[in-house]
Amino acid sequence: MTTRRDFLKNSALFTAASMVGAAGAPNFSFGQTAGGKTYIKVFMRGGADGLHLFPAVGDPLYYTYRPGIAIPAPNQSESESAIDIGQTYRAMNPNLAPLMEIWDAGRMMVSPATFFDGGGRSHFDNQRWIGNGARNNLIDGYLNRYLQELPGVNHPVRGAVLGKTGISGELKGALAVPAVGSANGFSLQSNDFCEGQGCQDNQLTEYMREVASHPVVESAVEGSVRENQLIMLDTIDEIKAAGADYMPSAGGMDYSGSPLGKGLRLVAQLLKAGVPLEVAAIDWNIGWDTHSNQISTSAQRFTDQEKGYHRKMREGSLDFVTFFRDMGALMDDVVVLVCTEFGRTVEENGSSGTDHGNAGAWFAFGGPTRPGLAADVSSLEERERNYLPMRVDYRDIVAEIMIRHMGMSENLVSTIFPNHTLTNQNLFSLNA
């Protein structure tokens, strides 16, 4: 039997129901009108190897430093070569081949040497600092600050974590933001709230809304609980209205059942249903922390789909293409930014892997994204010790998205990213 506490946990909105503002009373994330712009942050947790995702095939040192795991240059092998993206220095991992549909459409940008200036090589510290927008453990996430600084119309799903149940660091803070695991996480069965064997528990949320309608002392914790409960119920209603049996318009393609696939599906459902989702956080976790066995030991060292790292990389790229097709013309209003906490060492280690490094590859597509490559090293000789040096601070990428796509004033950059001054990288055009 599903208990009431199980309902709160399994609905993936328990986090929203338990969050309150700093003063005890809740603050909520209320959003823009439908038809606005959307920014989707996808995080590759574990430190994705940018030199493996977008190998420096134009640099002989790439093959010197990585004699066992370097991907052959384009056209060097029938199925194992890196993919030519029309750039002298960089190519694309063959497992990311589906992304070529977005690249060839002129809608994708790669920033191969991106990092957080002042970061380190701890997964947890870097993820937290990137989420906070500063090397500061005491402030709200940068997306939560963005939502606070740019208020809009009353709506429960302006910002959300999608495809998983925990709140991402970027969205933690004074505003209560829901986390939604999947669109069909609200179909419950409970003998407490219905009659007959196996009946659908549609009465539970009705009881919760009735309880929330009772007068309470607004300044007391009961007021916080009631308001958080109402935002949770409104979010459930929005997700239900978007349709749990949603079928994408993607030429026969469908999203995977991974957290990335579920998250992207939810974005498409919500936006097509007219929900004014403005910012969302999704994870793409495939085992990016490749200290060993980064490639397969089979004949297909770089593309063997029996190896989970390869298979899930391809699965994720197919999810991105499914989303790109599914959104159609709406893709003009959506920017997806794929990021990671750090890159990996330039040289491979003794276990056919790579260790924690500095700069790594981030990429974006959709909206006003300018196609091509951002600033990069010209040679791996520029490495700092064994680390790829930073050429683009991630805060400049995000700030450009917020200014040129979302319409934020440039004056707010130092508020969203404390003590940071924007360096214009010209990675996004001004969106009308």
XYZ file of C-alpha atoms in Angstrom:
432
model
C 0.000 0.000 0.000
C 1.254 3.471 -0.848
C 1.400 5.592 2.289
C 1.011 9.328 2.308
C 4.745 9.773 2.915
C 5.516 7.395 0.033
C 3.335 9.559 -2.165
C 5.387 12.632 -1.334
C 8.632 10.799 -2.004
C 7.652 8.903 -5.112
C 5.925 11.819 -6.777
C 9.419 13.350 -7.057
C 8.017 16.535 -5.577
C 8.890 15.820 -1.952
C 11.758 18.266 -2.310
C 9.372 21.061 -3.277
C 7.001 20.187 -0.427
C 9.776 20.430 2.140
C 11.522 23.634 1.029
C 10.886 26.934 2.804
C 12.357 30.392 2.490
C 15.102 31.701 4.718
C 12.637 33.597 6.933
C 10.391 30.587 7.470
C 7.742 31.566 4.924
C 8.095 29.994 1.481
C 9.131 31.804 -1.642
C 7.979 30.303 -4.890
C 9.166 30.180 -8.459
C 6.521 31.908 -10.574
C 7.120 32.307 -14.226
C 6.857 34.053 -17.494
C 3.928 33.873 -19.858
C 3.663 30.995 -22.316
C 5.612 31.508 -25.505
C 8.716 32.811 -23.721
C 12.267 31.510 -23.839
C 13.635 28.410 -22.140
C 17.119 27.454 -20.963
C 17.828 23.754 -20.308
C 20.980 22.885 -18.393
C 22.175 19.283 -18.833
C 24.982 18.160 -16.516
C 27.443 15.329 -17.230
C 28.346 14.477 -13.630
C 31.703 12.770 -13.183
C 33.978 14.972 -15.261
C 33.494 14.140 -18.931
C 36.669 13.851 -20.999
C 36.424 16.678 -23.529
C 39.396 15.343 -25.514
C 37.467 12.109 -25.943
C 34.119 13.714 -26.819
C 35.743 16.120 -29.287
C 39.236 14.724 -29.968
C 42.060 17.011 -31.089
C 42.766 14.921 -34.188
C 44.620 17.788 -35.871
C 47.331 17.756 -33.202
C 50.072 15.058 -33.384
C 50.548 15.450 -29.633
C 47.056 14.051 -29.094
C 48.334 10.691 -30.354
C 51.626 11.068 -28.470
C 49.950 11.726 -25.147
C 47.199 9.148 -25.654
C 48.819 6.242 -27.531
C 46.257 3.711 -26.309
C 42.979 5.643 -26.209
C 43.256 8.311 -28.943
C 40.478 8.017 -31.514
C 41.731 7.717 -35.119
C 41.392 10.806 -37.277
C 38.432 10.938 -39.711
C 38.576 8.408 -42.525
C 41.396 6.449 -40.887
C 39.090 3.536 -40.076
C 35.794 2.438 -41.583
C 33.802 2.498 -38.340
C 36.206 3.567 -35.618
C 37.289 6.992 -36.856
C 36.378 10.284 -35.284
C 33.702 12.186 -37.218
C 34.747 15.094 -39.419
C 32.958 18.277 -38.315
C 34.694 20.542 -40.798
C 37.256 21.801 -38.281
C 41.008 21.432 -38.730
C 41.790 20.752 -35.078
C 38.747 19.028 -33.579
C 36.465 16.141 -34.560
C 33.608 14.283 -32.838
C 33.503 10.972 -30.994
C 31.873 8.334 -33.246
C 29.377 7.441 -30.494
C 28.016 10.982 -30.781
C 27.295 10.533 -34.498
C 23.547 11.315 -34.148
C 24.489 14.856 -33.055
C 25.717 15.509 -36.592
C 22.085 16.142 -37.545
C 22.076 19.161 -35.233
C 25.620 20.203 -36.174
C 24.899 20.019 -39.910
C 21.747 22.083 -39.387
C 23.975 24.898 -38.076
C 22.367 24.845 -34.621
C 25.219 23.563 -32.420
C 28.257 25.118 -30.727
C 31.148 23.356 -28.963
C 33.310 25.098 -26.370
C 36.213 22.629 -26.076
C 38.212 24.321 -23.294
C 35.604 25.448 -20.737
C 35.949 25.597 -16.973
C 35.219 27.597 -13.848
C 38.032 30.031 -13.101
C 39.013 29.203 -9.525
C 37.714 25.642 -9.577
C 39.551 22.551 -8.412
C 39.556 18.835 -9.093
C 36.987 17.625 -6.571
C 33.721 16.396 -8.103
C 31.640 17.651 -5.204
C 33.296 21.033 -4.784
C 33.247 21.841 -8.480
C 29.651 20.739 -8.978
C 28.628 22.855 -6.002
C 30.626 25.920 -7.096
C 29.422 25.687 -10.691
C 25.861 25.381 -9.371
C 26.352 28.376 -7.097
C 28.080 30.447 -9.759
C 30.912 31.272 -7.362
C 33.358 29.574 -5.029
C 30.925 30.061 -2.193
C 29.028 27.363 -0.337
C 26.567 29.707 1.370
C 24.653 31.218 -1.554
C 21.706 30.064 -3.649
C 22.219 28.361 -6.987
C 22.656 30.712 -9.926
C 19.389 29.643 -11.585
C 17.495 30.190 -8.344
C 18.995 33.682 -8.123
C 17.994 34.273 -11.736
C 14.398 33.334 -10.919
C 14.409 35.652 -7.921
C 15.790 38.587 -9.908
C 13.421 38.216 -12.878
C 9.918 37.675 -11.443
C 7.043 36.973 -13.770
C 3.435 35.835 -13.801
C 2.120 33.427 -11.182
C 2.925 29.883 -12.311
C 4.152 26.835 -10.354
C 6.501 25.471 -13.025
C 8.754 28.308 -14.042
C 11.834 26.374 -12.986
C 12.129 22.621 -12.462
C 14.506 19.723 -12.113
C 13.365 17.089 -14.592
C 14.105 13.386 -14.978
C 15.343 12.911 -11.398
C 14.131 13.437 -7.847
C 16.881 15.557 -6.276
C 17.227 19.321 -6.590
C 20.276 20.305 -8.677
C 22.645 22.836 -7.132
C 21.816 25.484 -9.729
C 18.173 25.524 -8.609
C 18.639 25.231 -4.850
C 17.720 28.302 -2.874
C 15.018 30.549 -1.466
C 12.522 29.762 -4.224
C 10.759 26.405 -3.986
C 11.410 24.530 -7.242
C 9.860 21.118 -7.996
C 11.789 18.013 -9.002
C 9.822 15.719 -11.325
C 11.123 12.229 -12.072
C 8.674 11.384 -14.839
C 5.291 12.443 -16.159
C 3.543 9.282 -15.000
C 4.815 9.361 -11.420
C 1.450 10.457 -10.039
C -0.736 7.440 -10.734
C -1.077 5.973 -7.247
C -2.986 3.222 -5.536
C -3.953 3.536 -1.877
C -6.595 1.715 0.137
C -6.746 4.765 2.413
C -8.330 6.960 -0.233
C -10.392 4.758 -2.528
C -12.667 1.764 -2.474
C -12.329 -1.489 -4.337
C -9.275 -3.544 -5.235
C -6.716 -1.790 -7.425
C -8.635 1.474 -7.719
C -6.766 4.525 -8.930
C -6.013 6.943 -6.121
C -7.398 10.175 -7.537
C -8.882 11.211 -4.202
C -5.574 11.679 -2.415
C -4.695 14.969 -4.075
C -8.272 16.159 -3.578
C -7.953 15.532 0.165
C -4.588 17.293 0.212
C -6.014 20.340 -1.532
C -8.969 20.381 0.897
C -6.607 20.229 3.876
C -4.523 23.033 2.369
C -7.615 25.224 2.062
C -8.122 25.382 5.837
C -7.082 28.605 7.617
C -3.639 28.465 9.241
C -1.281 30.947 10.889
C 0.632 32.242 7.874
C 3.738 33.109 9.904
C 3.935 29.641 11.462
C 5.372 26.507 9.896
C 1.830 25.413 8.991
C 1.665 28.327 6.563
C 4.860 27.209 4.908
C 3.635 23.633 4.672
C 0.301 24.718 3.178
C 1.881 26.948 0.527
C 4.444 24.320 -0.418
C 1.694 21.719 -0.580
C -0.323 23.895 -2.940
C 2.622 24.447 -5.262
C 3.238 20.702 -5.273
C -0.402 20.013 -6.170
C -0.392 22.659 -8.906
C 2.754 21.100 -10.360
C 1.114 17.664 -10.378
C -1.845 19.157 -12.234
C 0.467 20.740 -14.829
C 2.355 17.497 -15.423
C -0.873 15.502 -15.702
C -2.325 18.025 -18.130
C 0.753 17.689 -20.334
C -0.129 14.020 -20.800
C 1.764 11.030 -19.443
C 1.194 9.089 -22.690
C 2.910 11.752 -24.783
C 4.248 10.654 -28.177
C 7.037 12.774 -29.687
C 6.880 14.190 -33.199
C 10.349 12.983 -34.097
C 10.053 10.937 -37.276
C 9.608 7.647 -35.450
C 12.283 8.312 -32.828
C 11.429 8.155 -29.140
C 13.155 9.187 -25.935
C 15.051 6.603 -23.921
C 14.029 5.642 -20.401
C 17.181 7.181 -18.936
C 17.018 10.268 -16.673
C 18.181 12.332 -19.662
C 15.471 10.906 -21.917
C 12.797 11.367 -19.256
C 13.914 14.916 -18.581
C 13.933 15.961 -22.238
C 10.552 14.298 -22.780
C 9.123 16.309 -19.886
C 10.496 19.545 -21.334
C 8.824 18.804 -24.670
C 5.532 17.830 -22.993
C 5.408 20.922 -20.838
C 6.364 23.416 -23.526
C 3.962 21.923 -26.079
C 1.211 22.066 -23.457
C 1.846 25.800 -23.056
C 3.504 25.565 -19.634
C 5.837 28.573 -19.257
C 8.873 26.550 -18.224
C 11.775 28.984 -18.212
C 14.738 27.094 -16.725
C 15.245 23.388 -16.136
C 18.035 21.149 -14.894
C 18.592 17.622 -16.231
C 21.400 15.088 -15.685
C 23.169 12.940 -18.291
C 25.078 10.401 -16.214
C 26.737 7.515 -18.041
C 29.901 6.959 -15.973
C 31.920 9.976 -17.085
C 34.538 9.432 -14.333
C 36.785 7.353 -16.606
C 39.863 6.622 -14.490
C 40.209 3.237 -16.189
C 39.000 1.218 -19.173
C 37.828 4.269 -21.103
C 37.683 2.201 -24.290
C 36.669 -1.370 -25.046
C 39.076 -4.295 -25.203
C 37.192 -5.733 -28.198
C 38.086 -5.154 -31.843
C 35.773 -2.129 -31.868
C 37.721 -0.295 -29.195
C 35.890 3.017 -29.550
C 32.361 2.043 -30.568
C 31.603 -1.394 -29.073
C 27.984 -1.004 -27.942
C 28.392 -3.822 -25.446
C 30.411 -1.343 -23.402
C 27.988 0.762 -21.364
C 30.039 3.957 -21.721
C 29.794 3.783 -25.514
C 26.181 2.623 -25.612
C 24.935 5.286 -23.208
C 26.872 8.004 -25.012
C 25.084 7.083 -28.211
C 21.750 6.740 -26.382
C 22.130 10.261 -24.994
C 22.994 11.739 -28.375
C 19.878 10.064 -29.800
C 17.818 11.634 -26.997
C 19.148 15.076 -27.961
C 18.251 14.496 -31.615
C 14.800 13.208 -30.638
C 14.267 16.406 -28.654
C 15.605 18.554 -31.502
C 13.171 16.949 -33.967
C 10.308 16.850 -31.490
C 10.503 20.570 -30.737
C 10.551 21.572 -34.406
C 10.091 25.332 -34.754
C 9.856 25.644 -30.952
C 13.594 24.923 -30.887
C 14.075 28.601 -31.729
C 12.861 29.373 -28.196
C 14.972 26.757 -26.401
C 18.706 26.582 -25.685
C 20.184 23.340 -24.344
C 23.599 23.664 -22.680
C 25.484 20.433 -21.889
C 28.178 20.842 -19.240
C 30.462 19.044 -16.780
C 32.409 19.904 -13.624
C 35.876 19.551 -15.194
C 37.706 17.882 -18.059
C 40.373 15.225 -17.689
C 44.123 14.894 -17.984
C 45.723 15.415 -21.386
C 47.778 12.242 -21.035
C 46.191 8.847 -20.505
C 47.099 7.011 -17.311
C 48.358 3.461 -16.882
C 44.829 2.020 -16.714
C 43.625 3.027 -20.190
C 41.825 5.967 -18.644
C 42.223 9.609 -17.678
C 42.194 11.425 -14.349
C 40.624 14.646 -13.072
C 41.768 17.659 -15.053
C 40.947 21.267 -15.741
C 39.119 22.504 -18.846
C 36.709 20.253 -20.717
C 34.186 20.362 -23.531
C 30.745 21.954 -23.144
C 28.292 22.224 -26.016
C 25.012 23.972 -26.755
C 22.290 23.845 -29.374
C 19.052 25.582 -30.265
C 17.815 29.136 -29.902
C 20.320 31.764 -31.056
C 23.359 29.444 -30.773
C 26.078 30.400 -33.245
C 27.425 27.263 -34.962
C 31.062 26.209 -34.683
C 33.784 26.169 -32.058
C 34.460 28.559 -29.201
C 38.000 29.572 -28.200
C 40.323 26.574 -27.967
C 43.989 25.764 -27.494
C 46.032 25.770 -30.706
C 48.256 22.924 -29.511
C 48.369 20.542 -26.583
C 51.805 22.022 -25.917
C 49.821 24.722 -24.147
C 48.844 22.265 -21.422
C 49.428 23.358 -17.850
C 51.151 20.437 -16.152
C 48.881 17.641 -17.420
C 45.737 19.728 -17.747
C 44.025 21.381 -20.700
C 43.999 25.113 -19.912
C 40.795 27.114 -19.734
C 39.912 29.321 -22.693
C 36.248 30.069 -21.835
C 34.783 30.621 -18.378
C 31.456 28.804 -18.201
C 29.847 31.848 -16.594
C 30.343 33.764 -19.849
C 28.470 31.058 -21.771
C 25.550 31.055 -19.333
C 25.479 34.847 -19.090
C 25.264 35.119 -22.875
C 22.327 32.703 -22.880
C 20.577 34.705 -20.182
C 21.173 38.035 -21.929
C 20.794 37.164 -25.604
C 18.263 34.378 -25.342
C 16.335 34.969 -22.111
C 16.387 38.776 -22.273
C 18.147 39.447 -18.965
C 19.836 42.804 -18.509
C 23.634 42.645 -18.644
C 23.625 44.678 -15.431
C 22.489 41.565 -13.547
C 25.494 39.411 -14.510
C 27.411 40.280 -11.328
C 24.300 39.455 -9.280
C 23.739 36.063 -10.876
C 27.506 35.368 -10.867
C 29.003 37.299 -7.921
C 32.185 39.252 -8.700
C 32.188 38.098 -12.312
C 32.531 40.487 -15.250
C 31.234 39.224 -18.587
C 33.753 38.539 -21.336
C 31.806 38.460 -24.582
C 32.558 35.198 -26.420
C 29.988 35.847 -29.214
C 28.617 32.326 -28.909
C 24.969 33.398 -29.202
C 23.306 36.028 -31.356
C 20.799 38.495 -29.983
C 17.399 36.797 -30.021
C 14.561 39.015 -31.215
